PDB file of C-alpha atoms in Angstrom:
ATOM      1  CA  MET A 157      -3.715 -17.832  26.036  1.00 53.00           C
ATOM      2  CA  GLU A 158      -4.871 -17.560  22.477  1.00 66.00           C
ATOM      3  CA  SER A 159      -3.751 -14.765  20.209  1.00 75.00           C
ATOM      4  CA  ILE A 160      -5.892 -12.513  18.013  1.00 80.00           C
ATOM      5  CA  PRO A 161      -7.961 -14.465  15.456  1.00 82.00           C
ATOM      6  CA  VAL A 162      -6.558 -14.155  11.946  1.00 84.00           C
ATOM      7  CA  THR A 163     -10.009 -13.065  10.764  1.00 85.00           C
ATOM      8  CA  TRP A 164      -9.384  -9.653  12.347  1.00 87.00           C
ATOM      9  CA  PHE A 165      -6.302  -9.113  10.231  1.00 89.00           C
ATOM     10  CA  VAL A 166      -8.122 -10.279   7.098  1.00 89.00           C
ATOM     11  CA  ALA A 167     -11.051  -7.956   7.878  1.00 89.00           C
ATOM     12  CA  LEU A 168      -8.757  -4.958   8.415  1.00 92.00           C
ATOM     13  CA  SER A 169      -6.934  -5.709   5.196  1.00 92.00           C
ATOM     14  CA  ALA A 170     -10.261  -6.011   3.347  1.00 91.00           C
ATOM     15  CA  ILE A 171     -11.381  -2.629   4.696  1.00 91.00           C
ATOM     16  CA  LEU A 172      -8.112  -0.967   3.666  1.00 93.00           C
ATOM     17  CA  PHE A 173      -8.344  -2.660   0.261  1.00 93.00           C
ATOM     18  CA  LEU A 174     -11.878  -1.366  -0.291  1.00 92.00           C
ATOM     19  CA  ILE A 175     -10.903   2.169   0.766  1.00 93.00           C
ATOM     20  CA  GLY A 176      -7.953   2.081  -1.619  1.00 93.00           C
ATOM     21  CA  ALA A 177     -10.034   0.666  -4.462  1.00 92.00           C
ATOM     22  CA  SER A 178     -12.675   3.348  -3.987  1.00 90.00           C
ATOM     23  CA  GLY A 179      -9.904   5.945  -4.113  1.00 89.00           C
ATOM     24  CA  VAL A 180      -8.585   4.542  -7.386  1.00 89.00           C
ATOM     25  CA  LEU A 181     -12.039   4.321  -8.919  1.00 88.00           C
ATOM     26  CA  LEU A 182     -13.643   7.536  -7.697  1.00 85.00           C
ATOM     27  CA  ARG A 183     -10.873  10.147  -7.454  1.00 83.00           C
ATOM     28  CA  LYS A 184      -9.632  12.031 -10.474  1.00 80.00           C
ATOM     29  CA  ASN A 185      -6.358  13.416  -9.142  1.00 82.00           C
ATOM     30  CA  LEU A 186      -3.587  11.180 -10.467  1.00 84.00           C
ATOM     31  CA  VAL A 187      -1.329  11.629  -7.401  1.00 86.00           C
ATOM     32  CA  ILE A 188      -4.088  10.577  -5.027  1.00 88.00           C
ATOM     33  CA  MET A 189      -4.955   7.631  -7.264  1.00 89.00           C
ATOM     34  CA  LEU A 190      -1.333   6.489  -6.885  1.00 90.00           C
ATOM     35  CA  MET A 191      -1.541   6.923  -3.098  1.00 91.00           C
ATOM     36  CA  SER A 192      -4.683   4.768  -3.052  1.00 93.00           C
ATOM     37  CA  LEU A 193      -2.740   2.165  -5.011  1.00 93.00           C
ATOM     38  CA  GLU A 194      -0.192   2.164  -2.181  1.00 92.00           C
ATOM     39  CA  LEU A 195      -3.048   1.540   0.271  1.00 93.00           C
ATOM     40  CA  ILE A 196      -4.049  -1.521  -1.764  1.00 94.00           C
ATOM     41  CA  PHE A 197      -0.457  -2.804  -1.733  1.00 93.00           C
ATOM     42  CA  ASN A 198      -0.387  -2.396   2.043  1.00 93.00           C
ATOM     43  CA  ALA A 199      -3.625  -4.301   2.496  1.00 93.00           C
ATOM     44  CA  VAL A 200      -2.092  -7.203   0.577  1.00 93.00           C
ATOM     45  CA  ASN A 201       1.068  -7.037   2.680  1.00 94.00           C
ATOM     46  CA  ILE A 202      -0.951  -7.195   5.914  1.00 93.00           C
ATOM     47  CA  ASN A 203      -2.554 -10.393   4.659  1.00 91.00           C
ATOM     48  CA  LEU A 204       0.783 -11.929   3.680  1.00 93.00           C
ATOM     49  CA  VAL A 205       2.436 -11.144   6.999  1.00 92.00           C
ATOM     50  CA  ALA A 206      -0.556 -12.203   9.106  1.00 90.00           C
ATOM     51  CA  PHE A 207      -0.830 -15.577   7.404  1.00 89.00           C
ATOM     52  CA  SER A 208       2.939 -16.017   7.592  1.00 89.00           C
ATOM     53  CA  TYR A 209       2.649 -15.565  11.363  1.00 89.00           C
ATOM     54  CA  TYR A 210      -0.410 -17.726  11.871  1.00 86.00           C
ATOM     55  CA  LEU A 211       0.840 -20.609   9.709  1.00 85.00           C
ATOM     56  CA  GLN A 212       4.402 -20.263  11.106  1.00 84.00           C
ATOM     57  CA  ASP A 213       5.744 -20.157   7.560  1.00 83.00           C
ATOM     58  CA  LEU A 214       8.384 -17.717   6.379  1.00 87.00           C
ATOM     59  CA  THR A 215       7.226 -17.606   2.741  1.00 89.00           C
ATOM     60  CA  GLY A 216       4.632 -14.907   3.375  1.00 89.00           C
ATOM     61  CA  GLN A 217       7.190 -12.515   4.832  1.00 90.00           C
ATOM     62  CA  LEU A 218       9.588 -13.062   1.938  1.00 92.00           C
ATOM     63  CA  PHE A 219       6.784 -12.393  -0.534  1.00 92.00           C
ATOM     64  CA  ALA A 220       5.912  -9.235   1.393  1.00 92.00           C
ATOM     65  CA  ILE A 221       9.525  -8.070   1.007  1.00 92.00           C
ATOM     66  CA  PHE A 222       9.332  -8.678  -2.756  1.00 93.00           C
ATOM     67  CA  SER A 223       5.981  -6.927  -3.011  1.00 93.00           C
ATOM     68  CA  ILE A 224       7.322  -3.875  -1.131  1.00 93.00           C
ATOM     69  CA  THR A 225      10.247  -3.746  -3.577  1.00 93.00           C
ATOM     70  CA  ILE A 226       7.966  -3.968  -6.608  1.00 93.00           C
ATOM     71  CA  ALA A 227       5.746  -1.241  -5.097  1.00 92.00           C
ATOM     72  CA  ALA A 228       8.773   1.044  -4.796  1.00 91.00           C
ATOM     73  CA  CYS A 229       9.652   0.377  -8.482  1.00 92.00           C
ATOM     74  CA  GLU A 230       6.078   1.052  -9.517  1.00 92.00           C
ATOM     75  CA  VAL A 231       5.970   4.369  -7.665  1.00 91.00           C
ATOM     76  CA  ALA A 232       9.259   5.519  -9.206  1.00 91.00           C
ATOM     77  CA  VAL A 233       8.139   4.750 -12.767  1.00 92.00           C
ATOM     78  CA  ALA A 234       4.626   6.104 -12.231  1.00 90.00           C
ATOM     79  CA  LEU A 235       5.889   9.393 -10.821  1.00 89.00           C
ATOM     80  CA  GLY A 236       8.342   9.703 -13.742  1.00 89.00           C
ATOM     81  CA  ILE A 237       5.449   9.271 -16.163  1.00 86.00           C
ATOM     82  CA  LEU A 238       3.417  11.745 -14.099  1.00 85.00           C
ATOM     83  CA  ILE A 239       6.134  14.411 -14.302  1.00 84.00           C
ATOM     84  CA  ALA A 240       6.384  13.964 -18.094  1.00 84.00           C
ATOM     85  CA  LEU A 241       2.597  14.072 -18.391  1.00 81.00           C
ATOM     86  CA  VAL A 242       2.157  17.203 -16.304  1.00 79.00           C
ATOM     87  CA  ARG A 243       4.982  18.896 -18.192  1.00 79.00           C
ATOM     88  CA  ASN A 244       3.192  18.249 -21.485  1.00 76.00           C
ATOM     89  CA  ARG A 245      -0.452  18.660 -20.468  1.00 72.00           C
ATOM     90  CA  ARG A 246      -0.492  20.892 -17.356  1.00 69.00           C
ATOM     91  CA  THR A 247      -3.148  18.790 -15.677  1.00 69.00           C
ATOM     92  CA  PHE A 248      -3.449  16.267 -12.865  1.00 70.00           C
ATOM     93  CA  SER A 249      -6.915  15.097 -13.756  1.00 72.00           C
ATOM     94  CA  ALA A 250      -7.338  11.584 -15.100  1.00 71.00           C
ATOM     95  CA  ASP A 251     -10.460  12.599 -17.020  1.00 70.00           C
ATOM     96  CA  GLU A 252      -8.646  15.174 -19.146  1.00 70.00           C
ATOM     97  CA  ILE A 253      -5.982  12.759 -20.392  1.00 70.00           C
ATOM     98  CA  LYS A 254      -7.764  10.937 -23.155  1.00 70.00           C
ATOM     99  CA  THR A 255      -5.412  10.624 -26.101  1.00 69.00           C
ATOM    100  CA  LEU A 256      -2.347   8.452 -26.415  1.00 64.00           C
ATOM    101  CA  ASN A 257      -0.210  10.442 -28.845  1.00 59.00           C
ATOM    102  CA  GLY A 258       2.065  13.017 -27.320  1.00 50.00           C
TER     103      GLY A 258
ATOM    104  CA  MET B 188      -3.717 -11.755  25.263  1.00 72.00           C
ATOM    105  CA  LEU B 189      -5.757  -8.737  26.166  1.00 84.00           C
ATOM    106  CA  ILE B 190      -3.045  -6.162  25.539  1.00 87.00           C
ATOM    107  CA  GLU B 191      -2.647  -7.464  21.981  1.00 85.00           C
ATOM    108  CA  TYR B 192      -6.371  -7.039  21.313  1.00 89.00           C
ATOM    109  CA  ILE B 193      -6.284  -3.478  22.621  1.00 91.00           C
ATOM    110  CA  LEU B 194      -3.212  -2.604  20.553  1.00 91.00           C
ATOM    111  CA  PHE B 195      -4.713  -4.178  17.428  1.00 91.00           C
ATOM    112  CA  ILE B 196      -7.917  -2.174  17.801  1.00 93.00           C
ATOM    113  CA  ILE B 197      -6.008   1.082  18.337  1.00 94.00           C
ATOM    114  CA  PHE B 198      -3.780   0.517  15.288  1.00 93.00           C
ATOM    115  CA  ALA B 199      -6.651  -0.650  13.106  1.00 93.00           C
ATOM    116  CA  VAL B 200      -8.908   2.302  13.969  1.00 94.00           C
ATOM    117  CA  ILE B 201      -6.151   4.845  13.342  1.00 95.00           C
ATOM    118  CA  ALA B 202      -5.223   3.119  10.072  1.00 94.00           C
ATOM    119  CA  ILE B 203      -8.805   3.104   8.799  1.00 94.00           C
ATOM    120  CA  MET B 204      -9.451   6.742   9.787  1.00 94.00           C
ATOM    121  CA  SER B 205      -6.274   8.033   8.187  1.00 94.00           C
ATOM    122  CA  SER B 206      -6.753   5.991   5.022  1.00 93.00           C
ATOM    123  CA  LEU B 207     -10.244   7.476   4.717  1.00 93.00           C
ATOM    124  CA  CYS B 208      -8.573  10.896   4.994  1.00 92.00           C
ATOM    125  CA  VAL B 209      -6.138   9.890   2.207  1.00 91.00           C
ATOM    126  CA  VAL B 210      -9.016   9.108  -0.110  1.00 90.00           C
ATOM    127  CA  THR B 211     -11.248  12.076   0.725  1.00 88.00           C
ATOM    128  CA  LEU B 212      -9.003  15.077   1.389  1.00 86.00           C
ATOM    129  CA  ARG B 213      -8.472  17.796  -1.170  1.00 82.00           C
ATOM    130  CA  ASN B 214      -4.825  18.788  -0.856  1.00 84.00           C
ATOM    131  CA  PRO B 215      -2.344  16.074  -1.986  1.00 85.00           C
ATOM    132  CA  VAL B 216       0.171  17.197   0.658  1.00 87.00           C
ATOM    133  CA  HIS B 217      -2.336  16.484   3.439  1.00 89.00           C
ATOM    134  CA  CYS B 218      -3.136  13.155   1.782  1.00 90.00           C
ATOM    135  CA  ALA B 219       0.552  12.242   1.829  1.00 90.00           C
ATOM    136  CA  GLY B 220       0.728  13.116   5.538  1.00 92.00           C
ATOM    137  CA  TYR B 221      -2.212  10.858   6.353  1.00 93.00           C
ATOM    138  CA  LEU B 222      -0.698   8.134   4.167  1.00 93.00           C
ATOM    139  CA  ILE B 223       2.408   8.294   6.373  1.00 93.00           C
ATOM    140  CA  VAL B 224       0.187   7.758   9.435  1.00 94.00           C
ATOM    141  CA  THR B 225      -1.494   4.758   7.785  1.00 94.00           C
ATOM    142  CA  LEU B 226       1.823   3.185   6.788  1.00 94.00           C
ATOM    143  CA  LEU B 227       3.198   3.601  10.313  1.00 94.00           C
ATOM    144  CA  GLN B 228       0.119   1.848  11.716  1.00 94.00           C
ATOM    145  CA  VAL B 229       0.655  -0.990   9.242  1.00 94.00           C
ATOM    146  CA  ALA B 230       4.263  -1.244  10.432  1.00 94.00           C
ATOM    147  CA  ALA B 231       2.971  -1.506  14.006  1.00 93.00           C
ATOM    148  CA  LEU B 232       0.630  -4.298  12.895  1.00 93.00           C
ATOM    149  CA  PHE B 233       3.640  -6.109  11.421  1.00 92.00           C
ATOM    150  CA  LEU B 234       5.213  -5.872  14.881  1.00 91.00           C
ATOM    151  CA  LEU B 235       2.061  -7.465  16.327  1.00 89.00           C
ATOM    152  CA  CYS B 236       2.645 -10.314  13.859  1.00 87.00           C
ATOM    153  CA  ARG B 237       6.147 -10.776  15.325  1.00 87.00           C
ATOM    154  CA  SER B 238       7.937  -9.685  12.161  1.00 88.00           C
ATOM    155  CA  PRO B 239      10.145  -6.758  13.228  1.00 89.00           C
ATOM    156  CA  PHE B 240      12.291  -6.896  10.092  1.00 91.00           C
ATOM    157  CA  LEU B 241       9.307  -6.203   7.857  1.00 91.00           C
ATOM    158  CA  ALA B 242       8.171  -3.389  10.135  1.00 92.00           C
ATOM    159  CA  VAL B 243      11.570  -1.729   9.763  1.00 93.00           C
ATOM    160  CA  VAL B 244      11.519  -2.304   5.984  1.00 91.00           C
ATOM    161  CA  GLN B 245       8.051  -0.775   5.835  1.00 91.00           C
ATOM    162  CA  VAL B 246       9.174   2.342   7.690  1.00 93.00           C
ATOM    163  CA  PHE B 247      12.408   2.703   5.704  1.00 92.00           C
ATOM    164  CA  ILE B 248      11.063   2.055   2.214  1.00 90.00           C
ATOM    165  CA  TYR B 249       7.509   3.374   2.371  1.00 88.00           C
ATOM    166  CA  VAL B 250       7.815   6.276   4.766  1.00 89.00           C
ATOM    167  CA  GLY B 251      11.450   7.013   3.990  1.00 89.00           C
ATOM    168  CA  ALA B 252      11.551   6.600   0.219  1.00 89.00           C
ATOM    169  CA  VAL B 253       8.124   6.320  -1.398  1.00 89.00           C
ATOM    170  CA  LEU B 254       6.373   9.056   0.551  1.00 90.00           C
ATOM    171  CA  VAL B 255       9.304  11.438   0.168  1.00 89.00           C
ATOM    172  CA  LEU B 256       9.106  10.766  -3.589  1.00 88.00           C
ATOM    173  CA  PHE B 257       5.377  11.587  -3.533  1.00 88.00           C
ATOM    174  CA  LEU B 258       5.899  14.810  -1.600  1.00 88.00           C
ATOM    175  CA  PHE B 259       8.799  15.752  -3.862  1.00 86.00           C
ATOM    176  CA  VAL B 260       6.666  15.342  -6.993  1.00 84.00           C
ATOM    177  CA  VAL B 261       3.695  17.178  -5.488  1.00 83.00           C
ATOM    178  CA  LEU B 262       5.895  20.097  -4.486  1.00 82.00           C
ATOM    179  CA  LEU B 263       7.812  20.061  -7.779  1.00 78.00           C
ATOM    180  CA  ILE B 264       4.621  20.562  -9.737  1.00 73.00           C
ATOM    181  CA  ASP B 265       2.509  23.640  -9.165  1.00 63.00           C
ATOM    182  CA  VAL B 266       0.363  22.511  -6.274  1.00 59.00           C
ATOM    183  CA  LYS B 267      -2.087  25.391  -6.087  1.00 61.00           C
ATOM    184  CA  LYS B 268      -4.054  25.225  -9.275  1.00 58.00           C
ATOM    185  CA  ALA B 269      -3.373  21.922 -10.946  1.00 53.00           C
ATOM    186  CA  SER B 270      -3.718  19.505  -8.071  1.00 56.00           C
ATOM    187  CA  MET B 271      -6.571  20.823  -5.948  1.00 62.00           C
ATOM    188  CA  GLU B 272      -9.795  18.952  -6.463  1.00 59.00           C
ATOM    189  CA  ILE B 273     -12.883  18.695  -4.323  1.00 59.00           C
ATOM    190  CA  PHE B 274     -13.940  15.155  -3.611  1.00 54.00           C
ATOM    191  CA  LYS B 275     -17.334  14.766  -5.171  1.00 59.00           C
ATOM    192  CA  PRO B 276     -18.427  11.192  -5.786  1.00 59.00           C
ATOM    193  CA  LYS B 277     -19.762  11.524  -9.312  1.00 62.00           C
ATOM    194  CA  HIS B 278     -22.480   9.433 -10.821  1.00 67.00           C
ATOM    195  CA  ARG B 279     -20.363   6.516 -11.936  1.00 77.00           C
ATOM    196  CA  PRO B 280     -22.451   3.339 -11.908  1.00 81.00           C
ATOM    197  CA  LEU B 281     -19.625   1.153 -13.200  1.00 83.00           C
ATOM    198  CA  ALA B 282     -17.251   2.182 -10.396  1.00 82.00           C
ATOM    199  CA  TYR B 283     -19.900   1.601  -7.726  1.00 86.00           C
ATOM    200  CA  GLY B 284     -20.761  -1.749  -9.281  1.00 87.00           C
ATOM    201  CA  VAL B 285     -17.117  -2.873  -9.142  1.00 87.00           C
ATOM    202  CA  LEU B 286     -16.853  -1.705  -5.522  1.00 88.00           C
ATOM    203  CA  ALA B 287     -20.043  -3.587  -4.570  1.00 89.00           C
ATOM    204  CA  ILE B 288     -18.695  -6.770  -6.157  1.00 90.00           C
ATOM    205  CA  LEU B 289     -15.395  -6.376  -4.264  1.00 88.00           C
ATOM    206  CA  LEU B 290     -17.296  -5.822  -0.990  1.00 89.00           C
ATOM    207  CA  ILE B 291     -19.367  -8.958  -1.496  1.00 90.00           C
ATOM    208  CA  GLU B 292     -16.287 -10.998  -2.373  1.00 87.00           C
ATOM    209  CA  THR B 293     -14.366  -9.915   0.724  1.00 84.00           C
ATOM    210  CA  LEU B 294     -17.390 -10.555   2.971  1.00 85.00           C
ATOM    211  CA  VAL B 295     -17.716 -14.057   1.505  1.00 86.00           C
ATOM    212  CA  VAL B 296     -14.025 -14.764   2.071  1.00 81.00           C
ATOM    213  CA  ILE B 297     -14.133 -13.544   5.662  1.00 80.00           C
ATOM    214  CA  PHE B 298     -17.347 -15.188   6.810  1.00 80.00           C
ATOM    215  CA  VAL B 299     -17.640 -18.294   4.622  1.00 82.00           C
ATOM    216  CA  GLY B 300     -14.004 -19.082   3.882  1.00 74.00           C
ATOM    217  CA  GLY B 301     -13.403 -21.063   7.082  1.00 73.00           C
ATOM    218  CA  LEU B 302     -10.668 -18.748   8.300  1.00 74.00           C
ATOM    219  CA  GLU B 303     -11.570 -19.213  11.964  1.00 72.00           C
ATOM    220  CA  LYS B 304      -9.930 -22.641  11.908  1.00 73.00           C
ATOM    221  CA  ILE B 305      -6.528 -20.978  11.512  1.00 71.00           C
ATOM    222  CA  ARG B 306      -5.680 -19.916  15.007  1.00 70.00           C
ATOM    223  CA  LEU B 307      -2.392 -19.800  16.822  1.00 68.00           C
ATOM    224  CA  ALA B 308      -2.576 -21.600  20.159  1.00 63.00           C
ATOM    225  CA  ALA B 309       0.276 -19.617  21.701  1.00 67.00           C
ATOM    226  CA  PRO B 310       2.173 -16.567  20.475  1.00 66.00           C
ATOM    227  CA  GLY B 311       4.729 -17.749  17.953  1.00 70.00           C
ATOM    228  CA  ALA B 312       8.405 -17.010  18.076  1.00 75.00           C
ATOM    229  CA  GLU B 313       9.791 -13.834  16.586  1.00 78.00           C
ATOM    230  CA  VAL B 314      11.324 -14.362  13.148  1.00 79.00           C
ATOM    231  CA  LYS B 315      15.010 -13.549  13.265  1.00 84.00           C
ATOM    232  CA  VAL B 316      16.603 -11.366  10.596  1.00 87.00           C
ATOM    233  CA  GLU B 317      19.240 -14.051  10.188  1.00 89.00           C
ATOM    234  CA  THR B 318      16.615 -16.606   9.150  1.00 87.00           C
ATOM    235  CA  ILE B 319      15.102 -14.228   6.600  1.00 88.00           C
ATOM    236  CA  GLY B 320      18.513 -13.428   5.137  1.00 90.00           C
ATOM    237  CA  ARG B 321      19.462 -17.080   4.875  1.00 90.00           C
ATOM    238  CA  GLU B 322      16.181 -17.958   3.120  1.00 88.00           C
ATOM    239  CA  LEU B 323      16.510 -14.969   0.810  1.00 89.00           C
ATOM    240  CA  PHE B 324      19.992 -15.920  -0.328  1.00 91.00           C
ATOM    241  CA  THR B 325      19.439 -19.678  -0.623  1.00 92.00           C
ATOM    242  CA  SER B 326      15.895 -20.771  -1.570  1.00 90.00           C
ATOM    243  CA  TYR B 327      14.815 -17.416  -2.971  1.00 91.00           C
ATOM    244  CA  ILE B 328      17.989 -16.363  -4.738  1.00 93.00           C
ATOM    245  CA  PHE B 329      16.385 -16.434  -8.210  1.00 93.00           C
ATOM    246  CA  PRO B 330      13.427 -14.119  -7.369  1.00 92.00           C
ATOM    247  CA  PHE B 331      15.901 -11.951  -5.472  1.00 93.00           C
ATOM    248  CA  GLU B 332      18.050 -11.465  -8.567  1.00 94.00           C
ATOM    249  CA  ILE B 333      14.998 -10.820 -10.746  1.00 94.00           C
ATOM    250  CA  VAL B 334      13.783  -8.170  -8.304  1.00 94.00           C
ATOM    251  CA  SER B 335      17.179  -6.474  -8.335  1.00 94.00           C
ATOM    252  CA  VAL B 336      17.082  -6.304 -12.154  1.00 95.00           C
ATOM    253  CA  VAL B 337      13.532  -4.917 -11.985  1.00 94.00           C
ATOM    254  CA  LEU B 338      14.741  -2.218  -9.569  1.00 93.00           C
ATOM    255  CA  LEU B 339      17.544  -1.257 -11.956  1.00 94.00           C
ATOM    256  CA  VAL B 340      15.150  -1.097 -14.933  1.00 94.00           C
ATOM    257  CA  ALA B 341      12.673   0.987 -12.917  1.00 93.00           C
ATOM    258  CA  MET B 342      15.398   3.424 -11.891  1.00 91.00           C
ATOM    259  CA  VAL B 343      16.629   3.887 -15.460  1.00 93.00           C
ATOM    260  CA  GLY B 344      13.058   4.097 -16.735  1.00 90.00           C
ATOM    261  CA  ALA B 345      12.061   6.758 -14.214  1.00 89.00           C
ATOM    262  CA  ILE B 346      15.096   8.894 -15.090  1.00 89.00           C
ATOM    263  CA  VAL B 347      14.513   8.539 -18.858  1.00 88.00           C
ATOM    264  CA  MET B 348      10.835   9.389 -18.435  1.00 84.00           C
ATOM    265  CA  ALA B 349      11.481  12.487 -16.348  1.00 81.00           C
ATOM    266  CA  ILE B 350      14.187  14.011 -18.598  1.00 83.00           C
ATOM    267  CA  ASP B 351      13.006  17.164 -20.324  1.00 74.00           C
ATOM    268  CA  ARG B 352      13.979  16.627 -23.966  1.00 72.00           C
ATOM    269  CA  ARG B 353      13.141  20.150 -25.068  1.00 67.00           C
ATOM    270  CA  GLY B 354      15.901  21.506 -22.876  1.00 55.00           C
TER     271      GLY B 354
END
């Protein structure tokens, strides 16, 4: 018996990536933009794990572990920045944050 | 095997539907809920790839830590006025152009990239946690240490950023 073709996993990951990218590009709410970023990270992880399985190579899984760790770091820092930003500006909208000086 | 195809289709459809909900819904709390559903489906797909350790890591770190952090921040900040926003795709030609380019690129990779040659003849063996741990602490010890330092820096950075200096 043959298993699922790897193209299915790549296609699913491409769909999730496109949904996440459209969320980052088209939404204005900063929290939802961050959630879409997580979707993109997950699409990449699906690819890594699927190819690790299909090539019988452990490297993909180890890279997925590292990428999950870096995603957790990124979320922590981004939400810290978000809290500081909302405290100063009282807005969630990416379009209203235009200047760099505090 | 047929059961694997059926399971893949179920997980994939639920993941795509709920990720569409993440991108289109108005309330960030609902978005976070649908993001949990998507991440759980991705964990199930990891199980289909015979990598149970990564599935558990996905559930623990994403659903257990990251999503709780999201919900915590959304609830900490006034959710009623500041965060509600109706999803209206504005006239943004640049964004649509970038999305179209990404779509074309992924289609090219899937259909022209010769991926169909990679095919597992029989279901591979499950990767043991022991193997992953041994690799992580021997061949990948340097990236492992770097990642631990990055985690420390991120933790300190997040705390420093979130401190209210005005008292």
